């Protein structure tokens, strides 16, 4: 038999900055590690919703398509590192494009009977090296995608530690 069911929820893409500046330790143990802790807590609160994960720096990549499996998503979150992407820097424009792509490839198809709330949550220290991010965000907002951000770091800032293979501090990155 056929039965019509109503499902409520959101589609959320987590866009995480994995640039080297996220290794700064003004938040202990680092900005990136604190972001991972916060994301794991958020995933625990959002069971039943579809969540995807995009890592970005100078380039970006979809690490997890939209899924409602919190265990697999947490594995991807825990694996986030500066080596998650091939190019360092910070490129919000490409990250936002990948987030939109995640909605198109794994989200619910919209029609006159379906209403889906889509949101992007950006976790970053806020440093942007490329142009076009604001325009891209405005375009996504005009398509009904809500964009939120969480900033990591302190107003004072911090140097980026350089560590050896065993994790021992060997100095700080020089610009």
Tab-separated table of C-alpha atoms in Angstrom:
chain	number	residue	atom	x	y	z
A	1	UNK	CA	0.000	0.000	0.000
A	2	UNK	CA	0.996	3.586	-0.402
A	3	UNK	CA	1.315	5.819	2.602
A	4	UNK	CA	2.202	9.491	2.657
A	5	UNK	CA	4.631	10.503	5.377
A	6	UNK	CA	5.743	13.926	6.478
A	7	UNK	CA	9.342	14.414	7.483
A	8	UNK	CA	10.726	17.513	9.156
A	9	UNK	CA	14.313	18.549	9.518
A	10	UNK	CA	17.066	20.620	8.040
A	11	UNK	CA	19.928	20.089	5.675
A	12	UNK	CA	23.110	21.547	7.109
A	13	UNK	CA	26.570	21.711	5.574
A	14	UNK	CA	29.427	22.304	7.994
A	15	UNK	CA	32.197	24.280	6.274
A	16	UNK	CA	35.416	24.051	8.301
A	17	UNK	CA	38.578	26.094	7.784
A	18	UNK	CA	41.610	23.773	7.926
A	19	UNK	CA	44.204	26.396	6.971
A	20	UNK	CA	47.447	26.519	8.937
A	21	UNK	CA	46.224	29.576	10.853
A	22	UNK	CA	43.662	27.287	12.538
A	23	UNK	CA	46.646	25.613	14.285
A	24	UNK	CA	47.255	28.757	16.361
A	25	UNK	CA	46.992	27.974	20.051
A	26	UNK	CA	45.239	31.086	21.362
A	27	UNK	CA	42.424	28.582	21.983
A	28	UNK	CA	43.744	25.421	23.636
A	29	UNK	CA	44.869	23.072	22.254
A	30	UNK	CA	44.274	24.887	18.913
A	31	UNK	CA	41.524	26.668	17.023
A	32	UNK	CA	40.928	23.621	14.830
A	33	UNK	CA	40.795	21.179	17.749
A	34	UNK	CA	38.276	23.413	19.537
A	35	UNK	CA	36.166	23.569	16.368
A	36	UNK	CA	36.172	19.749	16.193
A	37	UNK	CA	34.978	19.496	19.815
A	38	UNK	CA	32.186	21.984	19.102
A	39	UNK	CA	31.143	20.154	15.916
A	40	UNK	CA	30.919	16.807	17.679
A	41	UNK	CA	28.626	18.356	20.305
A	42	UNK	CA	26.490	19.924	17.563
A	43	UNK	CA	26.154	16.619	15.687
A	44	UNK	CA	24.942	14.979	18.916
A	45	UNK	CA	22.200	17.616	19.178
A	46	UNK	CA	21.073	17.314	15.550
A	47	UNK	CA	20.186	13.632	15.268
A	48	UNK	CA	17.672	13.015	12.504
A	49	UNK	CA	18.850	15.915	10.357
A	50	UNK	CA	20.972	15.628	7.221
A	51	UNK	CA	24.462	17.037	7.748
A	52	UNK	CA	27.421	17.255	5.380
A	53	UNK	CA	31.038	18.329	5.869
A	54	UNK	CA	33.292	20.497	3.684
A	55	UNK	CA	36.928	21.217	4.568
A	56	UNK	CA	38.594	24.239	3.012
A	57	UNK	CA	41.751	26.299	2.952
A	58	UNK	CA	43.163	27.487	-0.418
A	59	UNK	CA	41.050	24.758	-2.005
A	60	UNK	CA	38.075	22.853	-0.651
A	61	UNK	CA	36.635	19.367	-0.713
A	62	UNK	CA	33.445	17.637	0.369
A	63	UNK	CA	34.555	15.153	3.033
A	64	UNK	CA	31.070	13.864	3.814
A	65	UNK	CA	27.962	14.195	1.674
A	66	UNK	CA	24.690	14.983	3.414
A	67	UNK	CA	23.948	12.131	5.806
A	68	UNK	CA	21.785	11.432	8.819
A	69	UNK	CA	24.374	9.011	10.246
A	70	UNK	CA	26.054	10.874	13.119
A	71	UNK	CA	28.688	8.182	13.730
A	72	UNK	CA	30.152	8.379	10.234
A	73	UNK	CA	30.024	12.172	10.272
A	74	UNK	CA	31.949	12.246	13.570
A	75	UNK	CA	34.672	10.086	12.005
A	76	UNK	CA	35.113	12.673	9.259
A	77	UNK	CA	35.110	15.519	11.805
A	78	UNK	CA	37.752	13.786	13.918
A	79	UNK	CA	39.957	13.342	10.827
A	80	UNK	CA	40.020	17.076	10.001
A	81	UNK	CA	43.555	18.438	9.731
A	82	UNK	CA	45.563	20.927	7.701
A	83	UNK	CA	46.303	18.074	5.282
A	84	UNK	CA	42.581	17.529	4.548
A	85	UNK	CA	42.947	19.779	1.485
A	86	UNK	CA	45.692	20.060	-1.092
A	87	UNK	CA	46.275	23.821	-1.057
A	88	UNK	CA	46.797	26.151	1.885
A	89	UNK	CA	45.378	29.674	2.100
A	90	UNK	CA	41.754	30.621	2.681
A	91	UNK	CA	39.164	30.557	-0.102
A	92	UNK	CA	35.593	31.012	1.137
A	93	UNK	CA	34.213	31.244	-2.411
A	94	UNK	CA	35.198	27.696	-3.370
A	95	UNK	CA	34.024	26.379	0.010
A	96	UNK	CA	30.573	27.932	-0.453
A	97	UNK	CA	30.347	26.442	-3.966
A	98	UNK	CA	31.166	22.982	-2.581
A	99	UNK	CA	28.513	23.423	0.116
A	100	UNK	CA	25.925	24.272	-2.541
A	101	UNK	CA	27.044	21.244	-4.532
A	102	UNK	CA	26.531	19.052	-1.450
A	103	UNK	CA	22.906	20.212	-1.287
A	104	UNK	CA	22.376	19.477	-4.973
A	105	UNK	CA	23.887	15.988	-4.828
A	106	UNK	CA	22.585	14.714	-1.501
A	107	UNK	CA	19.675	16.861	-0.506
A	108	UNK	CA	15.954	16.448	-0.860
A	109	UNK	CA	14.620	17.448	-4.259
A	110	UNK	CA	12.488	20.552	-3.923
A	111	UNK	CA	9.056	20.658	-5.523
A	112	UNK	CA	5.675	22.236	-4.749
A	113	UNK	CA	5.016	19.605	-2.020
A	114	UNK	CA	8.432	19.707	-0.348
A	115	UNK	CA	9.885	22.425	1.824
A	116	UNK	CA	13.474	22.086	2.935
A	117	UNK	CA	15.423	24.394	5.228
A	118	UNK	CA	19.038	24.564	4.108
A	119	UNK	CA	21.839	26.127	6.081
A	120	UNK	CA	25.606	26.483	5.912
A	121	UNK	CA	27.655	26.837	9.095
A	122	UNK	CA	31.150	28.240	8.512
A	123	UNK	CA	33.791	27.636	11.198
A	124	UNK	CA	36.895	29.740	10.590
A	125	UNK	CA	39.349	32.202	12.042
A	126	UNK	CA	37.977	34.636	9.472
A	127	UNK	CA	41.018	35.321	7.321
A	128	UNK	CA	40.013	35.471	3.622
A	129	UNK	CA	42.612	35.681	0.841
A	130	UNK	CA	40.309	35.570	-2.190
A	131	UNK	CA	37.683	37.907	-3.622
A	132	UNK	CA	34.036	37.099	-4.334
A	133	UNK	CA	32.981	35.418	-1.091
A	134	UNK	CA	30.440	38.098	-0.094
A	135	UNK	CA	28.811	38.072	-3.531
A	136	UNK	CA	28.678	34.269	-3.502
A	137	UNK	CA	27.125	34.259	-0.008
A	138	UNK	CA	24.520	36.821	-1.103
A	139	UNK	CA	23.616	34.659	-4.103
A	140	UNK	CA	23.177	31.586	-1.893
A	141	UNK	CA	21.052	33.612	0.546
A	142	UNK	CA	18.828	34.752	-2.330
A	143	UNK	CA	18.280	31.050	-3.133
A	144	UNK	CA	16.990	30.498	0.408
A	145	UNK	CA	20.153	29.051	1.948
A	146	UNK	CA	20.878	30.468	5.382
A	147	UNK	CA	24.521	31.117	6.242
A	148	UNK	CA	25.895	31.273	9.776
A	149	UNK	CA	29.454	31.572	11.010
A	150	UNK	CA	31.468	30.861	14.121
A	151	UNK	CA	34.795	32.644	14.509
A	152	UNK	CA	37.742	30.997	16.271
A	153	UNK	CA	40.630	32.892	17.790
A	154	UNK	CA	41.189	35.882	19.984
A	155	UNK	CA	41.360	39.552	19.148
A	156	UNK	CA	45.059	39.544	20.000
A	157	UNK	CA	45.788	36.531	17.762
A	158	UNK	CA	48.618	34.033	18.133
A	159	UNK	CA	51.587	32.670	16.185
A	160	UNK	CA	51.237	29.403	14.280
A	161	UNK	CA	53.315	26.673	15.925
A	162	UNK	CA	55.565	24.420	13.820
A	163	UNK	CA	55.778	20.884	15.193
A	164	UNK	CA	57.933	17.890	14.283
A	165	UNK	CA	56.618	14.393	13.448
A	166	UNK	CA	56.295	13.555	17.165
A	167	UNK	CA	54.361	16.720	17.967
A	168	UNK	CA	57.171	18.622	19.695
A	169	UNK	CA	57.245	22.393	19.205
A	170	UNK	CA	60.144	23.408	16.933
A	171	UNK	CA	59.324	27.095	16.542
A	172	UNK	CA	56.691	29.306	14.957
A	173	UNK	CA	55.771	29.954	11.350
A	174	UNK	CA	57.298	33.111	9.971
A	175	UNK	CA	55.501	35.115	7.311
